Tab-separated table of N, CA, C and O in Angstrom:
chain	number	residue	atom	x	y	z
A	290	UNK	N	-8.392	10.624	-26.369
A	290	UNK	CA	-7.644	9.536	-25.773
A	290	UNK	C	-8.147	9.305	-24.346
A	290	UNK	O	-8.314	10.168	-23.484
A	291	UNK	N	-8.377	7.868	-24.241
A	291	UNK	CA	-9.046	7.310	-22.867
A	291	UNK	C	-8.017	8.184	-21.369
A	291	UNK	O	-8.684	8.844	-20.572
A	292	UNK	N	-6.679	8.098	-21.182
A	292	UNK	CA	-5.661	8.206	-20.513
A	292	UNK	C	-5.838	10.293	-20.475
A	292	UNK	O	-5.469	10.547	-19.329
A	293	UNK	N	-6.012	10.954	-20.805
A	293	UNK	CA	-5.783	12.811	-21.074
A	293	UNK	C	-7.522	12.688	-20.424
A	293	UNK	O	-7.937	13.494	-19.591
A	294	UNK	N	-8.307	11.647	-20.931
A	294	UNK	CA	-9.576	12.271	-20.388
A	294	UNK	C	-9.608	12.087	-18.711
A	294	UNK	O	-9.814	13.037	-17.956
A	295	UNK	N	-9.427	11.039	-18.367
A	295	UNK	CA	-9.766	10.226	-16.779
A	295	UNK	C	-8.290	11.194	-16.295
A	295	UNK	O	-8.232	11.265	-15.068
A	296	UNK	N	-7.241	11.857	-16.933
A	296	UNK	CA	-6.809	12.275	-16.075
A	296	UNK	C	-7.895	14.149	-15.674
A	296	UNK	O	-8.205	14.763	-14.653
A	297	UNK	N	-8.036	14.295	-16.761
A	297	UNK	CA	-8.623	15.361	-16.597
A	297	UNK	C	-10.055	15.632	-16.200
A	297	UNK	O	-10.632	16.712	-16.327
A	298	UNK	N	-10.684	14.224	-15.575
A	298	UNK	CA	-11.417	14.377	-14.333
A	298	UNK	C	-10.905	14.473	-13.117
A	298	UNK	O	-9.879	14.075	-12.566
A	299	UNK	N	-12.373	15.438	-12.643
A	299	UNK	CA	-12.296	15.662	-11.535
A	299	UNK	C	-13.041	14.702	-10.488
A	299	UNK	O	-14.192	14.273	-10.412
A	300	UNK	N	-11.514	14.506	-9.468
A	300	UNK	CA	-11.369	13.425	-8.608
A	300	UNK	C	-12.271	14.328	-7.334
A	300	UNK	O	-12.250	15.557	-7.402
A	301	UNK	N	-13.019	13.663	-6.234
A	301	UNK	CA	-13.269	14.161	-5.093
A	301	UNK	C	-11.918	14.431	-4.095
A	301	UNK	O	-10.927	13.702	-4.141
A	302	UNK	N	-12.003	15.220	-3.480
A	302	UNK	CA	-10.955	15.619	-2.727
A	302	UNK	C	-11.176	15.352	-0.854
A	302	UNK	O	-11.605	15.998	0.102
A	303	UNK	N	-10.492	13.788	-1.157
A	303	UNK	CA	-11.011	13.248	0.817
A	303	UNK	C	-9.820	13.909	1.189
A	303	UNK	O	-9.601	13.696	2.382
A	304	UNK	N	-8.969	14.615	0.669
A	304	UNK	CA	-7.625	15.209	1.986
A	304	UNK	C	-8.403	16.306	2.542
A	304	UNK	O	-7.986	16.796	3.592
A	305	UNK	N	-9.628	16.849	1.935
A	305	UNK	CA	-10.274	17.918	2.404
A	305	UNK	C	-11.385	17.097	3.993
A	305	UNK	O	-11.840	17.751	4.932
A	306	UNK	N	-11.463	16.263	3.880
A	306	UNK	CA	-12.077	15.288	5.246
A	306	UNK	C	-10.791	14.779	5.984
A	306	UNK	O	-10.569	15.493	6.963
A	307	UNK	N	-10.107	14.031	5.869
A	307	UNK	CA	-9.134	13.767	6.461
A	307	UNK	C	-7.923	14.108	6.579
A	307	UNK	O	-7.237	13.363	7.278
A	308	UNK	N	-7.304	15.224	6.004
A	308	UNK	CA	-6.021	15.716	6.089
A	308	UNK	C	-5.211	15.276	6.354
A	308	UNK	O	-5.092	14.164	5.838
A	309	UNK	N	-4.128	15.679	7.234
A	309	UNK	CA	-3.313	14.305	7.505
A	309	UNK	C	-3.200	13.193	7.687
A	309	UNK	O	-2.151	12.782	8.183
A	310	UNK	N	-4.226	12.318	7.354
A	310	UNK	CA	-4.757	11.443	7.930
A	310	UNK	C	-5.483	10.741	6.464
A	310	UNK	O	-6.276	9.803	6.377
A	311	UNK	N	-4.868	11.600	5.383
A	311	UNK	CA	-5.613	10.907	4.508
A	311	UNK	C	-4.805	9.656	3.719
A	311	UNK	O	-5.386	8.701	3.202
A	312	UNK	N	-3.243	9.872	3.733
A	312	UNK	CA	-2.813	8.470	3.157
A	312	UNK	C	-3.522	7.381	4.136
A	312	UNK	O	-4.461	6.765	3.633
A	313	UNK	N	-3.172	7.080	5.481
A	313	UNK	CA	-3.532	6.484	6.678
A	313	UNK	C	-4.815	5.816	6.145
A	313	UNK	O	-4.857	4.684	5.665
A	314	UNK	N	-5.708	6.539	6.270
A	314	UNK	CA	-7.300	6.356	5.973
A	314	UNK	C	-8.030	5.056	4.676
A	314	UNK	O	-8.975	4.291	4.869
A	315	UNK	N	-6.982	5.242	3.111
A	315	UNK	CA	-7.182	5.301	2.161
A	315	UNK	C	-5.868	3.420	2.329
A	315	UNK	O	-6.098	2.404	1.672
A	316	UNK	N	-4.788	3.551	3.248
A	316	UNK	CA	-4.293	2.461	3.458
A	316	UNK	C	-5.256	1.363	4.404
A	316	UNK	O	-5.278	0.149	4.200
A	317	UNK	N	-5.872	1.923	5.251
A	317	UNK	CA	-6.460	1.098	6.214
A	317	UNK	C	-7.934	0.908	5.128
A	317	UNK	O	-8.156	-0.303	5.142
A	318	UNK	N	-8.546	1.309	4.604
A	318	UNK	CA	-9.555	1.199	3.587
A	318	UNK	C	-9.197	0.112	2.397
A	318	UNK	O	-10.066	-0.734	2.187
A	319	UNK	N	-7.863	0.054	1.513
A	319	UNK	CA	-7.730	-0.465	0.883
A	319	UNK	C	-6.948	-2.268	1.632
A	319	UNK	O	-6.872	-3.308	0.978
A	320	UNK	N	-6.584	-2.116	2.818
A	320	UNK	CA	-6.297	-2.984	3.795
A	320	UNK	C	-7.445	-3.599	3.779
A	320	UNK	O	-7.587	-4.592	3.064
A	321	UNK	N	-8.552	-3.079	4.629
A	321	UNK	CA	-9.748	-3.835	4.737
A	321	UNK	C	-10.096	-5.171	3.198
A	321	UNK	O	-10.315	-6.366	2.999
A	322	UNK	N	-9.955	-4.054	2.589
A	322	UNK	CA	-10.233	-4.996	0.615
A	322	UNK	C	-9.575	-6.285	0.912
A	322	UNK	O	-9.914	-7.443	1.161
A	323	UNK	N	-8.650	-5.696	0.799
A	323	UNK	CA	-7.443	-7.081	0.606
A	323	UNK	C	-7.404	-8.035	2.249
A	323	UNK	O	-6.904	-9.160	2.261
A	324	UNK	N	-7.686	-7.732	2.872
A	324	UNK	CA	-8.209	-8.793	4.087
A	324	UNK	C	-9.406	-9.546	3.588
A	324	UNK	O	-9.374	-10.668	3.083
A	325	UNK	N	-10.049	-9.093	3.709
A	325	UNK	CA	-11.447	-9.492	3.197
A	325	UNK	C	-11.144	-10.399	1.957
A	325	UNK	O	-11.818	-11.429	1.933
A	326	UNK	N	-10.502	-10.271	1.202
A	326	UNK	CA	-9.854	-10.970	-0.600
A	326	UNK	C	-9.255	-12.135	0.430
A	326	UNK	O	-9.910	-13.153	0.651
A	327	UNK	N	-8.269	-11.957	0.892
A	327	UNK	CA	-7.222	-13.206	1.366
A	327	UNK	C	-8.208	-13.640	2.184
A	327	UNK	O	-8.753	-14.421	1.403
A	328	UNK	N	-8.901	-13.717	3.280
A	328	UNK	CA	-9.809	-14.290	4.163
A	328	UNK	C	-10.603	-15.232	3.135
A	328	UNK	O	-10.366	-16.440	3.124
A	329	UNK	N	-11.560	-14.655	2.261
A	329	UNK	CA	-12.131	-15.318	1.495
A	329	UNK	C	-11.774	-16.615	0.755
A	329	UNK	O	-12.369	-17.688	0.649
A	330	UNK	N	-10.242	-16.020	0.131
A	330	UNK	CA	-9.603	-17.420	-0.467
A	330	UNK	C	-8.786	-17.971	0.351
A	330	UNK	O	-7.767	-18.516	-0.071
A	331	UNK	N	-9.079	-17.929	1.615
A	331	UNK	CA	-8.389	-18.897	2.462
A	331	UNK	C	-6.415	-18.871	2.165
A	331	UNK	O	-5.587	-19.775	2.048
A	332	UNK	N	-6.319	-17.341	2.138
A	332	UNK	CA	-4.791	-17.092	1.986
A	332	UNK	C	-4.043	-16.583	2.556
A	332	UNK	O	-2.867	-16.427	2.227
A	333	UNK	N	-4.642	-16.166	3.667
A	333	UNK	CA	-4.122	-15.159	4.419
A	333	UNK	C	-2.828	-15.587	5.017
A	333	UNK	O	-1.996	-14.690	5.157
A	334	UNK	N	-2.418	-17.090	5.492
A	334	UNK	CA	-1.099	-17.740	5.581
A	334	UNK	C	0.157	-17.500	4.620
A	334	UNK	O	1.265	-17.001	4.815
A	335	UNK	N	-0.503	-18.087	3.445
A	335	UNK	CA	0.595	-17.562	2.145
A	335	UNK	C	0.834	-16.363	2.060
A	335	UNK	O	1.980	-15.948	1.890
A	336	UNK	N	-0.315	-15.507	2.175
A	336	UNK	CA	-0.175	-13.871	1.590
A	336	UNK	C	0.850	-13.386	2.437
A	336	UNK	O	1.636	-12.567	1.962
A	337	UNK	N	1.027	-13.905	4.101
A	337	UNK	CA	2.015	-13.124	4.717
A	337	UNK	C	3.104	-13.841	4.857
A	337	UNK	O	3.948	-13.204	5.488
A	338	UNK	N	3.560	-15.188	4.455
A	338	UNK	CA	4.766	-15.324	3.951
A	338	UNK	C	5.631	-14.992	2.562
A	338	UNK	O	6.603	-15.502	2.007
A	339	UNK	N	4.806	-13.932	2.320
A	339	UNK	CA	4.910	-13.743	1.291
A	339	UNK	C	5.330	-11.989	0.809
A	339	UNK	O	6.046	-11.410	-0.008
A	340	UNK	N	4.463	-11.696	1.799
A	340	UNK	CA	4.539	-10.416	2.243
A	340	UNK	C	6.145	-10.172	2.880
A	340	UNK	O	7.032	-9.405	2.509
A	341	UNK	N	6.109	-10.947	3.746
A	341	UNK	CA	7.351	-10.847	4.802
A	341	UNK	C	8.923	-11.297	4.204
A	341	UNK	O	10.001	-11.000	4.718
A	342	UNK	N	8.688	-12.111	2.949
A	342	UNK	CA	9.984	-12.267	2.328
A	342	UNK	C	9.895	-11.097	1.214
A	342	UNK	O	10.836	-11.045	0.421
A	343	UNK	N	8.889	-10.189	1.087
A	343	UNK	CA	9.189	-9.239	-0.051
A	343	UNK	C	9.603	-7.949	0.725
A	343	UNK	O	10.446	-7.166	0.288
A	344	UNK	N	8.760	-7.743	2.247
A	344	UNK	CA	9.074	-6.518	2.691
A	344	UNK	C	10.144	-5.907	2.816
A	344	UNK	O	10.182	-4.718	2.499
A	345	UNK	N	11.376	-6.613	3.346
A	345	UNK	CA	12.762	-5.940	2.933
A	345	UNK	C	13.214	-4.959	1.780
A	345	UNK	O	13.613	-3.801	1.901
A	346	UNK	N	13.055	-5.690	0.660
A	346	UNK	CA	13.196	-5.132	-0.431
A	346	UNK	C	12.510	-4.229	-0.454
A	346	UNK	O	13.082	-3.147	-0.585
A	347	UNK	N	11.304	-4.223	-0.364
A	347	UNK	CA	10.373	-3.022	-0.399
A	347	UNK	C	10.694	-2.128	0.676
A	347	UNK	O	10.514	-1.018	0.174
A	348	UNK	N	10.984	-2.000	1.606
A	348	UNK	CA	11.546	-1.440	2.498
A	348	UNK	C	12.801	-0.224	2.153
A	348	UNK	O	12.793	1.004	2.245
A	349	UNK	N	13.660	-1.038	1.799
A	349	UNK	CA	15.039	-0.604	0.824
A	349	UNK	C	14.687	0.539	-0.251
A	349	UNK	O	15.221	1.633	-0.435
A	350	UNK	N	13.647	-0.064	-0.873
A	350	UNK	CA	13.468	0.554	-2.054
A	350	UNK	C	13.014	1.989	-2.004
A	350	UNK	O	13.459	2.940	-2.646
A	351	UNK	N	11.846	1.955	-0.939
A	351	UNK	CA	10.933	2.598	-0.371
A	351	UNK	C	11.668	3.654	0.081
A	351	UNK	O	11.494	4.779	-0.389
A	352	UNK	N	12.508	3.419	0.978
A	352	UNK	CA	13.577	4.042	1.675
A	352	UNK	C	14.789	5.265	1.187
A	352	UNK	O	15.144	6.262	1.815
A	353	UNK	N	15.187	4.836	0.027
A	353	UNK	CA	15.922	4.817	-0.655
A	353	UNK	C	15.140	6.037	-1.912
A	353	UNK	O	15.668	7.143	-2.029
A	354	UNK	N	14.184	5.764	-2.566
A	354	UNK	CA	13.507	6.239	-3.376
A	354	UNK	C	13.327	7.974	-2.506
A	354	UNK	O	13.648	9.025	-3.060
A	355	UNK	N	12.734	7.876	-1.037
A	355	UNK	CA	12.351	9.225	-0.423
A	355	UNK	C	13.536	9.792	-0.002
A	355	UNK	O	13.448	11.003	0.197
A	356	UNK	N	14.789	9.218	0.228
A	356	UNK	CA	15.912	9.928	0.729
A	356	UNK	C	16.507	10.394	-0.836
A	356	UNK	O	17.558	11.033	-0.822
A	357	UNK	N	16.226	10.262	-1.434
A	357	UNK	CA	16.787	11.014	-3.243
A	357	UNK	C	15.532	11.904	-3.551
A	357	UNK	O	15.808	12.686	-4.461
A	358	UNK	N	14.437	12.028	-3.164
A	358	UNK	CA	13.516	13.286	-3.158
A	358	UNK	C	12.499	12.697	-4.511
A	358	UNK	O	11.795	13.504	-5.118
A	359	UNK	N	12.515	11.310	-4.867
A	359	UNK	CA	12.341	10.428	-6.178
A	359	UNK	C	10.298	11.216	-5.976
A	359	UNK	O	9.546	11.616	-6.866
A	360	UNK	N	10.076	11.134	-4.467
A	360	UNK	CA	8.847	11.479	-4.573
A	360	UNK	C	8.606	12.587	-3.185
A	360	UNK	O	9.561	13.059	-2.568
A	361	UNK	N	7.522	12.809	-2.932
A	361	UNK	CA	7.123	13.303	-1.286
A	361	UNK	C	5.529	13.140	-1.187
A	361	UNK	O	4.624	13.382	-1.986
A	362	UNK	N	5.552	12.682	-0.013
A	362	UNK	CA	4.022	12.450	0.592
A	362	UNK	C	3.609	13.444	1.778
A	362	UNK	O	3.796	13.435	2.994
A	363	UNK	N	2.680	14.681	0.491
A	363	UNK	CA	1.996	15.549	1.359
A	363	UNK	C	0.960	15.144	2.768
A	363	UNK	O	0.976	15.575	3.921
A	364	UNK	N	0.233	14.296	2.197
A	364	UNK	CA	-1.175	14.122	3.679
A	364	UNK	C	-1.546	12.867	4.186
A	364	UNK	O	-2.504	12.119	3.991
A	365	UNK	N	-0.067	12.810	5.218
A	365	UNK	CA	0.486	11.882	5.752
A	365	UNK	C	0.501	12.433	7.112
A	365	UNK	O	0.292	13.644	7.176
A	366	UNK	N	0.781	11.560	8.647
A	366	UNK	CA	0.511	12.385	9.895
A	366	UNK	C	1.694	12.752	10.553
A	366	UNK	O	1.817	13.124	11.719
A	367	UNK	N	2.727	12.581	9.515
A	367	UNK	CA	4.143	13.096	9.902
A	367	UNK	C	5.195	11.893	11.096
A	367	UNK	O	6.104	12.294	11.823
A	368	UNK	N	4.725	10.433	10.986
A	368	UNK	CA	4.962	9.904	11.937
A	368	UNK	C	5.735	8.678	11.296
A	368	UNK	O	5.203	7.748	10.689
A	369	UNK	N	7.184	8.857	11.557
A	369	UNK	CA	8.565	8.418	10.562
A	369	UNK	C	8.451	7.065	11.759
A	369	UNK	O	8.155	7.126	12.952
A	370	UNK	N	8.762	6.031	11.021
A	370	UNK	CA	9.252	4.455	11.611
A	370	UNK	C	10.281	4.001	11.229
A	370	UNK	O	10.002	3.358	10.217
A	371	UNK	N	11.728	3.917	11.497
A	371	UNK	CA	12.591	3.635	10.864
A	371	UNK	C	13.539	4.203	9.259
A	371	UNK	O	14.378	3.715	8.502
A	372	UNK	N	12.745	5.542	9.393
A	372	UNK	CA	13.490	6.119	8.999
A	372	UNK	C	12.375	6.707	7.503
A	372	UNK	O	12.707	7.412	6.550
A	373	UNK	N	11.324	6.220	7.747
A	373	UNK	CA	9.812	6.327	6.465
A	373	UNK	C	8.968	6.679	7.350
A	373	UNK	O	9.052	6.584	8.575
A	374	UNK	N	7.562	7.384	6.253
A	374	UNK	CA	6.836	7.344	6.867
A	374	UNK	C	5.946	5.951	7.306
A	374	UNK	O	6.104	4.888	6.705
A	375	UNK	N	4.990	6.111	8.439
A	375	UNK	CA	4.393	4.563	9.126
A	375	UNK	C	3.244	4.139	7.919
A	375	UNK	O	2.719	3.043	7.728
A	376	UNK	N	3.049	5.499	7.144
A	376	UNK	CA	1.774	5.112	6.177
A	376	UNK	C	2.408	3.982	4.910
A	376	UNK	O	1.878	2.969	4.453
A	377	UNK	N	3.818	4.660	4.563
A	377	UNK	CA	4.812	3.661	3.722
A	377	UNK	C	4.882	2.216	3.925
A	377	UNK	O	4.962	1.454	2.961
A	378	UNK	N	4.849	1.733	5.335
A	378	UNK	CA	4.891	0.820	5.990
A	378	UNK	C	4.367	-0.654	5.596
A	378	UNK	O	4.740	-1.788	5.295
A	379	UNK	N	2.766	0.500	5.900
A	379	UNK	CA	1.380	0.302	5.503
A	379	UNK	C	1.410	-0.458	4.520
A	379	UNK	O	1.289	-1.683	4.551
A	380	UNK	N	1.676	0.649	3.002
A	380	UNK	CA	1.439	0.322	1.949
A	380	UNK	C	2.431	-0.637	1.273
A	380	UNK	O	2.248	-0.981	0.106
A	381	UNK	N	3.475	-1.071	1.987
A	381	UNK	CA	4.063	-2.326	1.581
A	381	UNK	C	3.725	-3.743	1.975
A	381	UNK	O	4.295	-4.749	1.551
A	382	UNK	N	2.558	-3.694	2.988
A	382	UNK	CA	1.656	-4.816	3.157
A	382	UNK	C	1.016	-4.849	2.410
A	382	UNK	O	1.279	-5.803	1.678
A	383	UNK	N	-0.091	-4.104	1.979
A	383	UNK	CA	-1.432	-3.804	1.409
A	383	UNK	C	-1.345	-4.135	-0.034
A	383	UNK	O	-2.045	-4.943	-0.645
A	384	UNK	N	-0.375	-3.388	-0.495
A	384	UNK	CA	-0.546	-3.741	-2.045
A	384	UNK	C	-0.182	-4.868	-2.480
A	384	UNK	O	-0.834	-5.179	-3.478
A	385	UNK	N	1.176	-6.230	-1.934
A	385	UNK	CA	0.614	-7.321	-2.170
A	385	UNK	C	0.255	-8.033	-1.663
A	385	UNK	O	0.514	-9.140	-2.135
A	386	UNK	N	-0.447	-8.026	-0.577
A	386	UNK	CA	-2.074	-8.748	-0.269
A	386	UNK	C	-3.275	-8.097	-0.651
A	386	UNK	O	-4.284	-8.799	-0.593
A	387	UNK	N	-3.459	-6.472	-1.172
A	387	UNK	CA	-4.567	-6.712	-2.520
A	387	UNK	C	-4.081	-8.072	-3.198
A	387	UNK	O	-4.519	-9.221	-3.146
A	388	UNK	N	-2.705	-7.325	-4.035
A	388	UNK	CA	-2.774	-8.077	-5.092
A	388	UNK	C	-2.750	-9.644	-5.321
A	388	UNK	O	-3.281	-10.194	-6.286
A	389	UNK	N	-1.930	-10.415	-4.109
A	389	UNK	CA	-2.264	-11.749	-3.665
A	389	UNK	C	-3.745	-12.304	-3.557
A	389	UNK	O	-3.934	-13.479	-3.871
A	390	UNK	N	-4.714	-11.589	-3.166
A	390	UNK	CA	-5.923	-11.926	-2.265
A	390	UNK	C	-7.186	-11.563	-3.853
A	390	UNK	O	-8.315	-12.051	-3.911
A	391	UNK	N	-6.652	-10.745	-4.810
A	391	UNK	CA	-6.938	-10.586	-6.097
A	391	UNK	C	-6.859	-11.605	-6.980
A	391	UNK	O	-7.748	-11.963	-7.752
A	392	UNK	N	-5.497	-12.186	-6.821
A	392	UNK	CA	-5.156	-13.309	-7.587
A	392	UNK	C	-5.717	-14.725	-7.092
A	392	UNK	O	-6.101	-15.535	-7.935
A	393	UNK	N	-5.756	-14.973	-5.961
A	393	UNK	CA	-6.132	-15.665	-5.278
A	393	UNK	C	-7.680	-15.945	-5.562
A	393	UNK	O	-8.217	-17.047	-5.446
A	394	UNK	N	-8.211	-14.939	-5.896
A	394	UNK	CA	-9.904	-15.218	-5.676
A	394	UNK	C	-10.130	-15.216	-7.262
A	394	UNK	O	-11.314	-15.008	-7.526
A	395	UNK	N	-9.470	-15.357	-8.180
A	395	UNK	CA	-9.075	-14.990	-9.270
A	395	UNK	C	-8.919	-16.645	-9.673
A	395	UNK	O	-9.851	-17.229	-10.225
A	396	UNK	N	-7.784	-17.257	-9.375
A	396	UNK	CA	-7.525	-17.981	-9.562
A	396	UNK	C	-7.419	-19.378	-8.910
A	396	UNK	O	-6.907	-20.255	-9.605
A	397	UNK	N	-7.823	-19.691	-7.702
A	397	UNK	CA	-8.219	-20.099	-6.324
A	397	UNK	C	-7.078	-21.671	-6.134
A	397	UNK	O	-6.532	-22.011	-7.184
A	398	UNK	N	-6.953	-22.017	-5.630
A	398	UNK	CA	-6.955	-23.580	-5.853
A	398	UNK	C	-7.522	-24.604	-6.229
A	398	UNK	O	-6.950	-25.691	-6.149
């Protein structure tokens, strides 16, 4: 089965280069993508009104999910913003403006 094999590769290990610093690293990396995506399709306007009416929720959720123990983020730089970590923050921009700036170049105007 496709899913038992790819899990049971072996991944490189960047927390061993960046350590705490490796969610951070891997957000500002996958940031770059999705800038670069929305820049390209001329979205970067939409993507962050878009962003900014979802972040709440995501926020909440986000929030909410780590104060019930739902998950924990080992190699992170320990640096809480409102009550999350700042890498959390991060990744409630990033993933939909990947995924905006994906769709976008995907599907364009």
């Amino acid at each position: 089965m496709l899913v038992s094999s790819v899990a049971s590769t072996a991944l490189p290990d960047i927390g061993a280069l960046f350590g705490p610093y490796t969610y951070l690293a891997s957000e500002i990396a996958f940031g770059t993508v999705a800038l670069a995506l929305l820049v390209r399709a001329d979205a970067l306007r939409r993507a962050g009104k878009t962003i900014l009416v979802l972040y709440p929720v995501a926020y909440f959720w986000d929030w909410y999910t780590l104060a019930i123990g739902v998950f924990a983020i080992r190699l992170r730089t320990g640096v809480d913003l409102l009550g999350i970590p700042v890498e959390e923050h991060l990744f409630m921009v990033v993933v939909p403006a990947l995924v905006i700036g994906l769709h976008e170049n995907l599907h364009g105007r």
